[in-house]
GROMACS .gro file of C-alpha atoms in nm:
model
  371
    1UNK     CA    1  -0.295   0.141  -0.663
    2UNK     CA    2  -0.122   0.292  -0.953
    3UNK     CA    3   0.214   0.275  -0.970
    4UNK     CA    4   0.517   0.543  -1.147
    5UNK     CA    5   0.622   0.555  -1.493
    6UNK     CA    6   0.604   0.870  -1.664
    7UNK     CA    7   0.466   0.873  -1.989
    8UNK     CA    8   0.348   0.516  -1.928
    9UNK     CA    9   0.107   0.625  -1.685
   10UNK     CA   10  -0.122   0.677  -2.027
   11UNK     CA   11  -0.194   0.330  -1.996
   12UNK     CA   12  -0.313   0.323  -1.689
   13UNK     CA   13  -0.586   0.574  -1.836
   14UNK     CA   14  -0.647   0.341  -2.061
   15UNK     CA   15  -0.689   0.014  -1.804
   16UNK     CA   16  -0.924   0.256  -1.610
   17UNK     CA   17  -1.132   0.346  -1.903
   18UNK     CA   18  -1.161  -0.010  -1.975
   19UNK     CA   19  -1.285  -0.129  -1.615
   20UNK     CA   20  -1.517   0.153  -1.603
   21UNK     CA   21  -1.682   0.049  -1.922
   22UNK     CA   22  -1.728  -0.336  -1.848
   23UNK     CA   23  -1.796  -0.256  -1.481
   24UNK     CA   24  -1.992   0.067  -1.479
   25UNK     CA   25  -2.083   0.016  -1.126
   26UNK     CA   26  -1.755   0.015  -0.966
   27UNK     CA   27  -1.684   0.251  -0.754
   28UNK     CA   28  -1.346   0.198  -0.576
   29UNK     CA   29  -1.276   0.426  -0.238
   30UNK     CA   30  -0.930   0.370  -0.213
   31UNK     CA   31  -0.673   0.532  -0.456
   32UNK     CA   32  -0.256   0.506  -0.382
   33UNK     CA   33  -0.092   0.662  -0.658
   34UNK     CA   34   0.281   0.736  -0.677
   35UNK     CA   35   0.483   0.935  -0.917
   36UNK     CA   36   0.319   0.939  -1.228
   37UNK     CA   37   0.009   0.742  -1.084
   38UNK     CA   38  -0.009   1.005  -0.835
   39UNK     CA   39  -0.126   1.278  -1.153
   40UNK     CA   40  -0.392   0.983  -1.213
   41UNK     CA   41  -0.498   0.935  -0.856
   42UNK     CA   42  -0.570   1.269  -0.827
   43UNK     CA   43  -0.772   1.340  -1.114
   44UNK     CA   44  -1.029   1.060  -0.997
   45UNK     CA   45  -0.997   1.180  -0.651
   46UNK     CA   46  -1.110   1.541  -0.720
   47UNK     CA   47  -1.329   1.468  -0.995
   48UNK     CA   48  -1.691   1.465  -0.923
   49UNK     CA   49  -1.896   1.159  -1.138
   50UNK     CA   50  -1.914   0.857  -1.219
   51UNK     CA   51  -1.625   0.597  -1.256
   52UNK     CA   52  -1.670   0.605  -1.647
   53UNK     CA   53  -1.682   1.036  -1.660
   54UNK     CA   54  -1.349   1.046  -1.467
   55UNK     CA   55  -1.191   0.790  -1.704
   56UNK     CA   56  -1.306   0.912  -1.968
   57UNK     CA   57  -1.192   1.303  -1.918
   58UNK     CA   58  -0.872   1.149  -1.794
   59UNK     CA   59  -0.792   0.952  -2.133
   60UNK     CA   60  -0.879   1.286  -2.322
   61UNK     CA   61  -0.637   1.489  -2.104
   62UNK     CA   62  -0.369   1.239  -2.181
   63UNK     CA   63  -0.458   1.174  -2.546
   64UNK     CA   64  -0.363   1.545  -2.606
   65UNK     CA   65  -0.066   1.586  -2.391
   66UNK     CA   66   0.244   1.697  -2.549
   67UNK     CA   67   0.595   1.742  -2.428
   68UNK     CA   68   0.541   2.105  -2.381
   69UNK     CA   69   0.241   2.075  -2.135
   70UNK     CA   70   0.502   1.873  -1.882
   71UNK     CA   71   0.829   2.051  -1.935
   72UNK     CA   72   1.021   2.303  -2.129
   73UNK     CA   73   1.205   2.171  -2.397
   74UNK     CA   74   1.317   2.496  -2.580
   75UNK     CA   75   1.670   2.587  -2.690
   76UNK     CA   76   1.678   2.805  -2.453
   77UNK     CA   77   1.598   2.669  -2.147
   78UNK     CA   78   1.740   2.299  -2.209
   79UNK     CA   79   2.074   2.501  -2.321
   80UNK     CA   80   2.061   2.713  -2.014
   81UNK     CA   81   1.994   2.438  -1.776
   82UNK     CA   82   2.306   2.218  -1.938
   83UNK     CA   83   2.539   2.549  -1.904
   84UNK     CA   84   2.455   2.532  -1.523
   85UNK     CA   85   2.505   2.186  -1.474
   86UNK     CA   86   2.832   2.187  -1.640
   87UNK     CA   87   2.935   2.497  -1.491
   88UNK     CA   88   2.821   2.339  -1.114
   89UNK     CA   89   3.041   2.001  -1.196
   90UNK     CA   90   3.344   2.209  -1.321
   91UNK     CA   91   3.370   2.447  -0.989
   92UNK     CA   92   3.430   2.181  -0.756
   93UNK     CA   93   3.148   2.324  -0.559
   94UNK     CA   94   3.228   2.700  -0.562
   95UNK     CA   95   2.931   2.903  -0.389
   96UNK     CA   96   2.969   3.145  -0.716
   97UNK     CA   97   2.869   2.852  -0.922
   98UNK     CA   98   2.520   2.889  -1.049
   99UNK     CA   99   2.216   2.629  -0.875
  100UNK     CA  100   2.180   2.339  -1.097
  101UNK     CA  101   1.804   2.177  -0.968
  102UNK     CA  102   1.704   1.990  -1.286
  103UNK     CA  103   1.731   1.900  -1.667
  104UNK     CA  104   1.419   2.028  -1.751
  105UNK     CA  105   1.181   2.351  -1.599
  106UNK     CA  106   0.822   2.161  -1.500
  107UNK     CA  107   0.607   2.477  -1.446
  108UNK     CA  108   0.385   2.379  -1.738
  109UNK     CA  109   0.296   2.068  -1.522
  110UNK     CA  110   0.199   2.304  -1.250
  111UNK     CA  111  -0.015   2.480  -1.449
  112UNK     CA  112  -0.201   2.188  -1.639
  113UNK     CA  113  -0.247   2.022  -1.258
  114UNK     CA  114  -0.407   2.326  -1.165
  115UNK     CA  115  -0.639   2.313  -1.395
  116UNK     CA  116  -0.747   1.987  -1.307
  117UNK     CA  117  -1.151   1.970  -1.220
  118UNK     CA  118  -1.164   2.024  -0.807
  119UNK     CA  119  -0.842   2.221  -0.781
  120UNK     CA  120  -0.885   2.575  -0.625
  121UNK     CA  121  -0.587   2.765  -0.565
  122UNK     CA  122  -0.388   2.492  -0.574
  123UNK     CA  123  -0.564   2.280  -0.315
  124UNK     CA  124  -0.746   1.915  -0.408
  125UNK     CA  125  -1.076   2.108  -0.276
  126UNK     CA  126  -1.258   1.805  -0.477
  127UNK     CA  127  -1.111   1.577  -0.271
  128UNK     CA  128  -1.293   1.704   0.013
  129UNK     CA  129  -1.587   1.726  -0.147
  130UNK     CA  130  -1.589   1.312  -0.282
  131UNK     CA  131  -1.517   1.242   0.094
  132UNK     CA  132  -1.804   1.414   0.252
  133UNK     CA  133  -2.000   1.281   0.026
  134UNK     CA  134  -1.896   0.960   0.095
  135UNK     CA  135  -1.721   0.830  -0.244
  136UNK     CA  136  -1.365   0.866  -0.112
  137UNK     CA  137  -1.238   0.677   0.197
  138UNK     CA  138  -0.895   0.775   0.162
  139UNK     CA  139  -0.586   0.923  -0.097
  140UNK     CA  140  -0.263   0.853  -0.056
  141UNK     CA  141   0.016   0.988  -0.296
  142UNK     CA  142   0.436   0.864  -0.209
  143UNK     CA  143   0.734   1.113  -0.239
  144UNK     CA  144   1.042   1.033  -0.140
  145UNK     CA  145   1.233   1.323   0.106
  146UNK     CA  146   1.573   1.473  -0.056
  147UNK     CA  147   1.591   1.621   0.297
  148UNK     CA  148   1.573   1.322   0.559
  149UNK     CA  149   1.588   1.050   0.330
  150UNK     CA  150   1.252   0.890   0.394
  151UNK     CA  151   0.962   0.753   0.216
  152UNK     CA  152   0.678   0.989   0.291
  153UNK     CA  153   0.287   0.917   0.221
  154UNK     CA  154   0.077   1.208   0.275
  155UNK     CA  155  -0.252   1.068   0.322
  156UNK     CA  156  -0.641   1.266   0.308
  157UNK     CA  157  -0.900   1.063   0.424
  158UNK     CA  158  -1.158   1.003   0.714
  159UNK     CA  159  -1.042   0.895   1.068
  160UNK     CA  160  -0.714   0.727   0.899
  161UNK     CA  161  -0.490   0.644   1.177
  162UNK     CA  162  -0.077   0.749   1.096
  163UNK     CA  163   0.133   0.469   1.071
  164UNK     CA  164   0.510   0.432   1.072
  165UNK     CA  165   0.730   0.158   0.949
  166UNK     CA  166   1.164   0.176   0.907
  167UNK     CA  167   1.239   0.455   0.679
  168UNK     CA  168   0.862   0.475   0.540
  169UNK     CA  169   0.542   0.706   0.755
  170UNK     CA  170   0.273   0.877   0.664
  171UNK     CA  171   0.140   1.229   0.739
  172UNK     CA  172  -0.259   1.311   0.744
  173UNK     CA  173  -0.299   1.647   0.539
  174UNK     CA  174  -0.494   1.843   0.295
  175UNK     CA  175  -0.333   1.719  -0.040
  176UNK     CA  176  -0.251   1.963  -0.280
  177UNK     CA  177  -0.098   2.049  -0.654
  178UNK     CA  178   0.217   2.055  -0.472
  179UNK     CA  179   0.246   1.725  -0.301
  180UNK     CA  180   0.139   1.602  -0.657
  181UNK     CA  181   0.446   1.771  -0.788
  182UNK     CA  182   0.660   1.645  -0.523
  183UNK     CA  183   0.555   1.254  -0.620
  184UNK     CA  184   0.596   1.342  -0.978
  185UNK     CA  185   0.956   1.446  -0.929
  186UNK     CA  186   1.142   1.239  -1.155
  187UNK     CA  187   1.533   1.229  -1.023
  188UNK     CA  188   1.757   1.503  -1.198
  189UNK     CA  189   1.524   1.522  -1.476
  190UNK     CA  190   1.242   1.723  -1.273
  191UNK     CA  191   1.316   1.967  -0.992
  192UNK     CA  192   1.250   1.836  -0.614
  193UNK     CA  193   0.968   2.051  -0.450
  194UNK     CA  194   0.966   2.217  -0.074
  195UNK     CA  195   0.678   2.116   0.147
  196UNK     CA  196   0.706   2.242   0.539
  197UNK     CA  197   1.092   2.296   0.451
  198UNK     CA  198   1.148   1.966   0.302
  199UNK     CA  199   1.234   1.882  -0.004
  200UNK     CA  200   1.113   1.604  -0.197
  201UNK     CA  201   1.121   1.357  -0.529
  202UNK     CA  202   0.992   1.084  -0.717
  203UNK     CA  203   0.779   0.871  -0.490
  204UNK     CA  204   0.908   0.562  -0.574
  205UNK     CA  205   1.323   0.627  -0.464
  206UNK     CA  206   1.207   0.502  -0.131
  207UNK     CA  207   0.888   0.327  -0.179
  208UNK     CA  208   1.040   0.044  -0.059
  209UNK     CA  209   0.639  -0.122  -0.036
  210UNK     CA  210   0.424   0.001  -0.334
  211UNK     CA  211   0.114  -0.174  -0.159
  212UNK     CA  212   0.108  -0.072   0.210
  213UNK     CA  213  -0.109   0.246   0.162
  214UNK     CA  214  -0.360   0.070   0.037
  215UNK     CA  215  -0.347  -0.169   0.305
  216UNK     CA  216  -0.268   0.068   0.573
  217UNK     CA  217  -0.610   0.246   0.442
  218UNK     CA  218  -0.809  -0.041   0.532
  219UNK     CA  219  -0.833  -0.196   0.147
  220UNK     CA  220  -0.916  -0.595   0.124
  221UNK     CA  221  -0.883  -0.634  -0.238
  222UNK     CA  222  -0.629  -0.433  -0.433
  223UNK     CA  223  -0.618  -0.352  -0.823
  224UNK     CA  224  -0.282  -0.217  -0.915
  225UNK     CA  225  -0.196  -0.110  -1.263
  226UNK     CA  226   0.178  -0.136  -1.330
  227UNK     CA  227   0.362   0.019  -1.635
  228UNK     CA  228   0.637  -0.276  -1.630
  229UNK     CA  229   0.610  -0.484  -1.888
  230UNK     CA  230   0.699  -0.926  -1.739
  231UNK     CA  231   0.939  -0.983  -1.960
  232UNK     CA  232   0.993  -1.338  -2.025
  233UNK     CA  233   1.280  -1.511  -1.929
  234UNK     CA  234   1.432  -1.528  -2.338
  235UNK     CA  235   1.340  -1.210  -2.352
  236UNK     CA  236   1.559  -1.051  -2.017
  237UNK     CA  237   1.816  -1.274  -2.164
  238UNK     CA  238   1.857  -1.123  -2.476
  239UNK     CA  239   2.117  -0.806  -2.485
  240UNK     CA  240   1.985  -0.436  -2.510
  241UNK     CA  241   2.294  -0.346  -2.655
  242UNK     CA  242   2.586  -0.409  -2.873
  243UNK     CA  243   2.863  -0.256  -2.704
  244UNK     CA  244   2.961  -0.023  -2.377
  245UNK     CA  245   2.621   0.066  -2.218
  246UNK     CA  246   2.539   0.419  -2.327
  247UNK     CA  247   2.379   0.653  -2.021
  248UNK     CA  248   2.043   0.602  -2.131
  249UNK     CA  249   2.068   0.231  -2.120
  250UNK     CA  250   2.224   0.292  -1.733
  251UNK     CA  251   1.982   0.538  -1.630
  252UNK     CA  252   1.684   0.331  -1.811
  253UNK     CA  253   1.816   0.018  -1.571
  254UNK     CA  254   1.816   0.234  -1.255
  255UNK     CA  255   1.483   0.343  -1.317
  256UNK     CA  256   1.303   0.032  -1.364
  257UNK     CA  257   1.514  -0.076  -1.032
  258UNK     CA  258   1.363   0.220  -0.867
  259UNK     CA  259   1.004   0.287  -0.976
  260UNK     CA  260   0.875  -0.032  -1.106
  261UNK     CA  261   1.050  -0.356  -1.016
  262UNK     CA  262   0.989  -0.324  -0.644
  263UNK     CA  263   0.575  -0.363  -0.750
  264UNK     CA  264   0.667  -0.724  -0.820
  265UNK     CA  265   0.855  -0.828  -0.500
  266UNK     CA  266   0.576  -0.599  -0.261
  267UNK     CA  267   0.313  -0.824  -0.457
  268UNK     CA  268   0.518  -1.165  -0.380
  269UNK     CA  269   0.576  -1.055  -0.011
  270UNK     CA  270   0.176  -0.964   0.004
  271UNK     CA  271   0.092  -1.336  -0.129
  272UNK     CA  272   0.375  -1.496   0.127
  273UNK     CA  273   0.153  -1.284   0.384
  274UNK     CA  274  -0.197  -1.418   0.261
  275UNK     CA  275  -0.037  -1.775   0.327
  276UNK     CA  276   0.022  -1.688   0.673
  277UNK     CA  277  -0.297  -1.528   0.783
  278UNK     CA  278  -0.476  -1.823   0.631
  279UNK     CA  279  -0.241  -2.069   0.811
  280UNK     CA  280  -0.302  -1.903   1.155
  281UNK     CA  281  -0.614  -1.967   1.345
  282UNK     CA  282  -0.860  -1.669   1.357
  283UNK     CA  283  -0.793  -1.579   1.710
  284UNK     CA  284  -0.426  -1.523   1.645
  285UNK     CA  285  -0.396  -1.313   1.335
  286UNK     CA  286  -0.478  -0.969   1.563
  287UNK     CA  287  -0.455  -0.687   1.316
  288UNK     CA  288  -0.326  -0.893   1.024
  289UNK     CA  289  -0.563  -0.996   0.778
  290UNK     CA  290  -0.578  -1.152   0.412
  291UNK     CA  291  -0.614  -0.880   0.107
  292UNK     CA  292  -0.645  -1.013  -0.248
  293UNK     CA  293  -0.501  -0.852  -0.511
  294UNK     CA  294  -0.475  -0.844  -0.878
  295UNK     CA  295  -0.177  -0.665  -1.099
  296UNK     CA  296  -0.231  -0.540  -1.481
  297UNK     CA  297   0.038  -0.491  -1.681
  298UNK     CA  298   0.116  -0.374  -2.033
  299UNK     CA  299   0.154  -0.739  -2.271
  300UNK     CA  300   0.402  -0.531  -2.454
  301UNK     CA  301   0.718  -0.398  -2.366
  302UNK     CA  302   0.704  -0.027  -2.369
  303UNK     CA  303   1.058   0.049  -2.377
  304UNK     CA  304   1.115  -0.100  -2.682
  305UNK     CA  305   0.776   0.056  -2.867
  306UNK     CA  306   0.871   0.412  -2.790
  307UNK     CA  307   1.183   0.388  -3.058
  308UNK     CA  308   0.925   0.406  -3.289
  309UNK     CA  309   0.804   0.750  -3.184
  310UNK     CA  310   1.125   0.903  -3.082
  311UNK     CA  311   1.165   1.093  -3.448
  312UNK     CA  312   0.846   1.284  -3.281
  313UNK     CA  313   1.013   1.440  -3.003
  314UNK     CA  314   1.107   1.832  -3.012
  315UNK     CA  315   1.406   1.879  -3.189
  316UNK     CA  316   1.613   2.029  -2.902
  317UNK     CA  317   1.537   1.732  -2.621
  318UNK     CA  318   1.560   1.455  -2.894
  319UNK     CA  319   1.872   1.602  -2.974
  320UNK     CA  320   1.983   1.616  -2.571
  321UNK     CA  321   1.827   1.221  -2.555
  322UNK     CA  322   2.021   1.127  -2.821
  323UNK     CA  323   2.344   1.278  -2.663
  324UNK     CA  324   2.261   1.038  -2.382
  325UNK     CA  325   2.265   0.759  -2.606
  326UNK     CA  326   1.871   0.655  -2.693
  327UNK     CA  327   1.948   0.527  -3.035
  328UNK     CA  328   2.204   0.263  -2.923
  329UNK     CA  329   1.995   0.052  -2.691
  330UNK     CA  330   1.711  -0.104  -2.843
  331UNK     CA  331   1.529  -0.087  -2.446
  332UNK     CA  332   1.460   0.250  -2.421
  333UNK     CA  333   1.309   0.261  -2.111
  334UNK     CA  334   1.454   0.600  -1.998
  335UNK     CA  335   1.266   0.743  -2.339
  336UNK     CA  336   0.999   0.579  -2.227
  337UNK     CA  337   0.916   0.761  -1.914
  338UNK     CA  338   0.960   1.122  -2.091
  339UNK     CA  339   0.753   1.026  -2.434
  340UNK     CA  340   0.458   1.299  -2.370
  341UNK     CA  341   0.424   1.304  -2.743
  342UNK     CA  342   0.046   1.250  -2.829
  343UNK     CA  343   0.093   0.951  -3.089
  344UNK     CA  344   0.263   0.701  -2.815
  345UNK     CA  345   0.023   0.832  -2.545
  346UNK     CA  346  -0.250   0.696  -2.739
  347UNK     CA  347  -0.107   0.417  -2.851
  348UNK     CA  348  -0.069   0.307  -2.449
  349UNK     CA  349  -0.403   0.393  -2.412
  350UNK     CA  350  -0.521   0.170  -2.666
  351UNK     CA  351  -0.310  -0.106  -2.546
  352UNK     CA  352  -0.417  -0.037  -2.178
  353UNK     CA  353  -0.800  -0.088  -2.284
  354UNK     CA  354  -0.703  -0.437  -2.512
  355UNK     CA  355  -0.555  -0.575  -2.202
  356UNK     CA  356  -0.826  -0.526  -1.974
  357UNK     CA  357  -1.036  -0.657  -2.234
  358UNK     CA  358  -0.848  -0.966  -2.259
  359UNK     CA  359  -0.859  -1.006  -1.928
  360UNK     CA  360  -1.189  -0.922  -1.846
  361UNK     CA  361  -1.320  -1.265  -1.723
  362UNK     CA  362  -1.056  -1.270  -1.476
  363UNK     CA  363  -1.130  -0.971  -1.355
  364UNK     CA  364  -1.506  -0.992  -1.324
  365UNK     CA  365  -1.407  -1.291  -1.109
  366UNK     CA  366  -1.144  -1.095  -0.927
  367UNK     CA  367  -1.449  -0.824  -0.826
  368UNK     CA  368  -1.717  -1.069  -0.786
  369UNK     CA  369  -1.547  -1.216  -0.487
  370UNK     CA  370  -1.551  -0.895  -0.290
  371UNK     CA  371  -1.934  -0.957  -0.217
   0.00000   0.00000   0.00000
């Protein structure tokens, strides 16, 4: 299961680099991605290979990434897209007023996911091929719907039966670049996305339980790779700021709320869960049963390393960040989801395959009791 983050979904390239190389046989036939994991559930999903060949390719496509292969960050278009928004806020709603959709234009993120291996005119066609040939039992990417307000999993896979929970279902369908986009969708930044007259966001507004595709796909051990750094309790205790929180610092907060804390309480609720089914004699526990699970997570907190590479970002959108107040919170975790800038994408990357390798005994363990 890989969870959102933007930029910081780099090091969850680098975790799954990692794993491949000390555990060259795994082959896992589950992948749940959402938001930014969703870009990285994908690529293994279509890509034909071994483990350590999709990894691999994946932590080269990242290591080059720049802003410019995600979004527009031109005079031009950042200036034009500011005009509209202040233009929109300042006509009380006037149908003259020009459509504001988003901060930023994402069609160079269209194009680079259609150039992904296994994408043909804009369908995952190597999706279908992994699951025919047996490698794939299932992919499930999260977006959240603008339209209806629910959480929506569209899910690819064989003989996976729908399922339905309060404001969360899922829909069996051919995935595509689009419903990739859709996940990816990060609020106001990036512009929603229309699928079957819907429109939809970020995966992880709604994603009110980060784990239950992968349980809902029939999983009994679960590896998810967060991007939320545990901060200690000194740490969360010690103040951001100075003064009045600046936007960045609010939105930064929010964000976190959204995309990554609720990880940590799906993960608690799944152990309360385990304690149950073990409690409750075999007979009884019907279609509940016990699934392990193990969570990575950066050992560094990646808000506050990407003020070190924030002098790297385009002129024009560093200049727009810093409007929104980056350089007066010392947590800049808003920066830190927008930081396609190649230097901190690697840097993840390398920090992504040093925790793995730290944890490696525990995680042989963790995949040892599967058999």
């Amino acid at each position: 299961m890989l969870s959102g983050g933007g930029a910081r979904a780099a090091y969850q390239a680098g975790v799954l680099r990692a794993l491949a190389t000390h555990f060259p046989d795994l082959s896992p036939d589950i992948l749940a991605g959402v938001s930014a994991g969703a870009i990285n559930a994908v690529y293994l999903a279509s890509h034909p290979g071994t483990l350590y060949r999709k990894t691999d390719e994946l932590v080269r496509l990242w290591s080059n990434l720049r802003i410019e292969h995600v979004f527009r960050a031109d005079v031009p278009c950042l200036a034009l897209n500011v005009i509209r928004w202040g233009l929109r806020l300042l006509s009380g709603g006037s149908r003259s007023a020009p459509t504001a959709r988003s901060l930023v234009d994402t069609q160079p993120l269209r194009r680079m996911l259609n150039a992904f291996p296994g994408v043909e005119n804009g369908a995952l066609a190597g999706i279908s091929r992994n699951l025919q040939d047996g490698a794939l039992k299932g992919v499930a990417l999260t977006a959240s719907s603008y339209s209806s307000g629910q959480s929506i999993t569209w899910v690819q896979g064989c003989q996976i039966a729908q399922w339905e929970r309060a404001h969360r279902r899922s829909i069996n369908t051919k995935l595509t670049v689009e419903h990739v986009m859709a996940s990816a969708a990060l609020p106001l930044f990036f512009p929603a996305t229309e699928i079957d007259r819907q429109w939809y966001g970020d995966g992880g507004i709604r994603l009110t339980a980060p784990l239950s595709p992968a349980v809902h796909l029939g999983a009994k051990r679960i590896v998810a790779i967060s991007t939320r750094y545990a901060r200690s309790h000194e740490e969360a205790d010690r103040p951001a700021i100075d003064g009045y929180p600046p936007t960045a610092q609010v939105a930064g907060v929010l964000l976190n709320a959204v995309f990554l804390d609720l990880l940590d309480a799906d993960a608690l609720r799944l152990e309360r869960l385990n304690q149950l089914v073990d409690a409750l004699p075999e007979a009884k526990r019907g279609s509940m049963r016990h699934v392990d699970l193990l969570v990575l997570r950066p050992s560094r907190d990646l808000g506050r390393l990407v003020s070190e590479y924030e002098p790297e970002l385009p002129r024009p959108f560093r200049f727009m960040m810093r409007g929104l107040g980056t350089r007066e919170t010392r947590d800049n975790d808003l920066l830190s989801l927008l930081m396609f800038e190649s230097r901190y994408v690697r840097r993840l990357i390398e920090l992504g395959e040093a925790d793995t390798q730290a944890r490696v005994d525990e995680i042989r363990r963790f995949l040892q009791s599967t058999c």
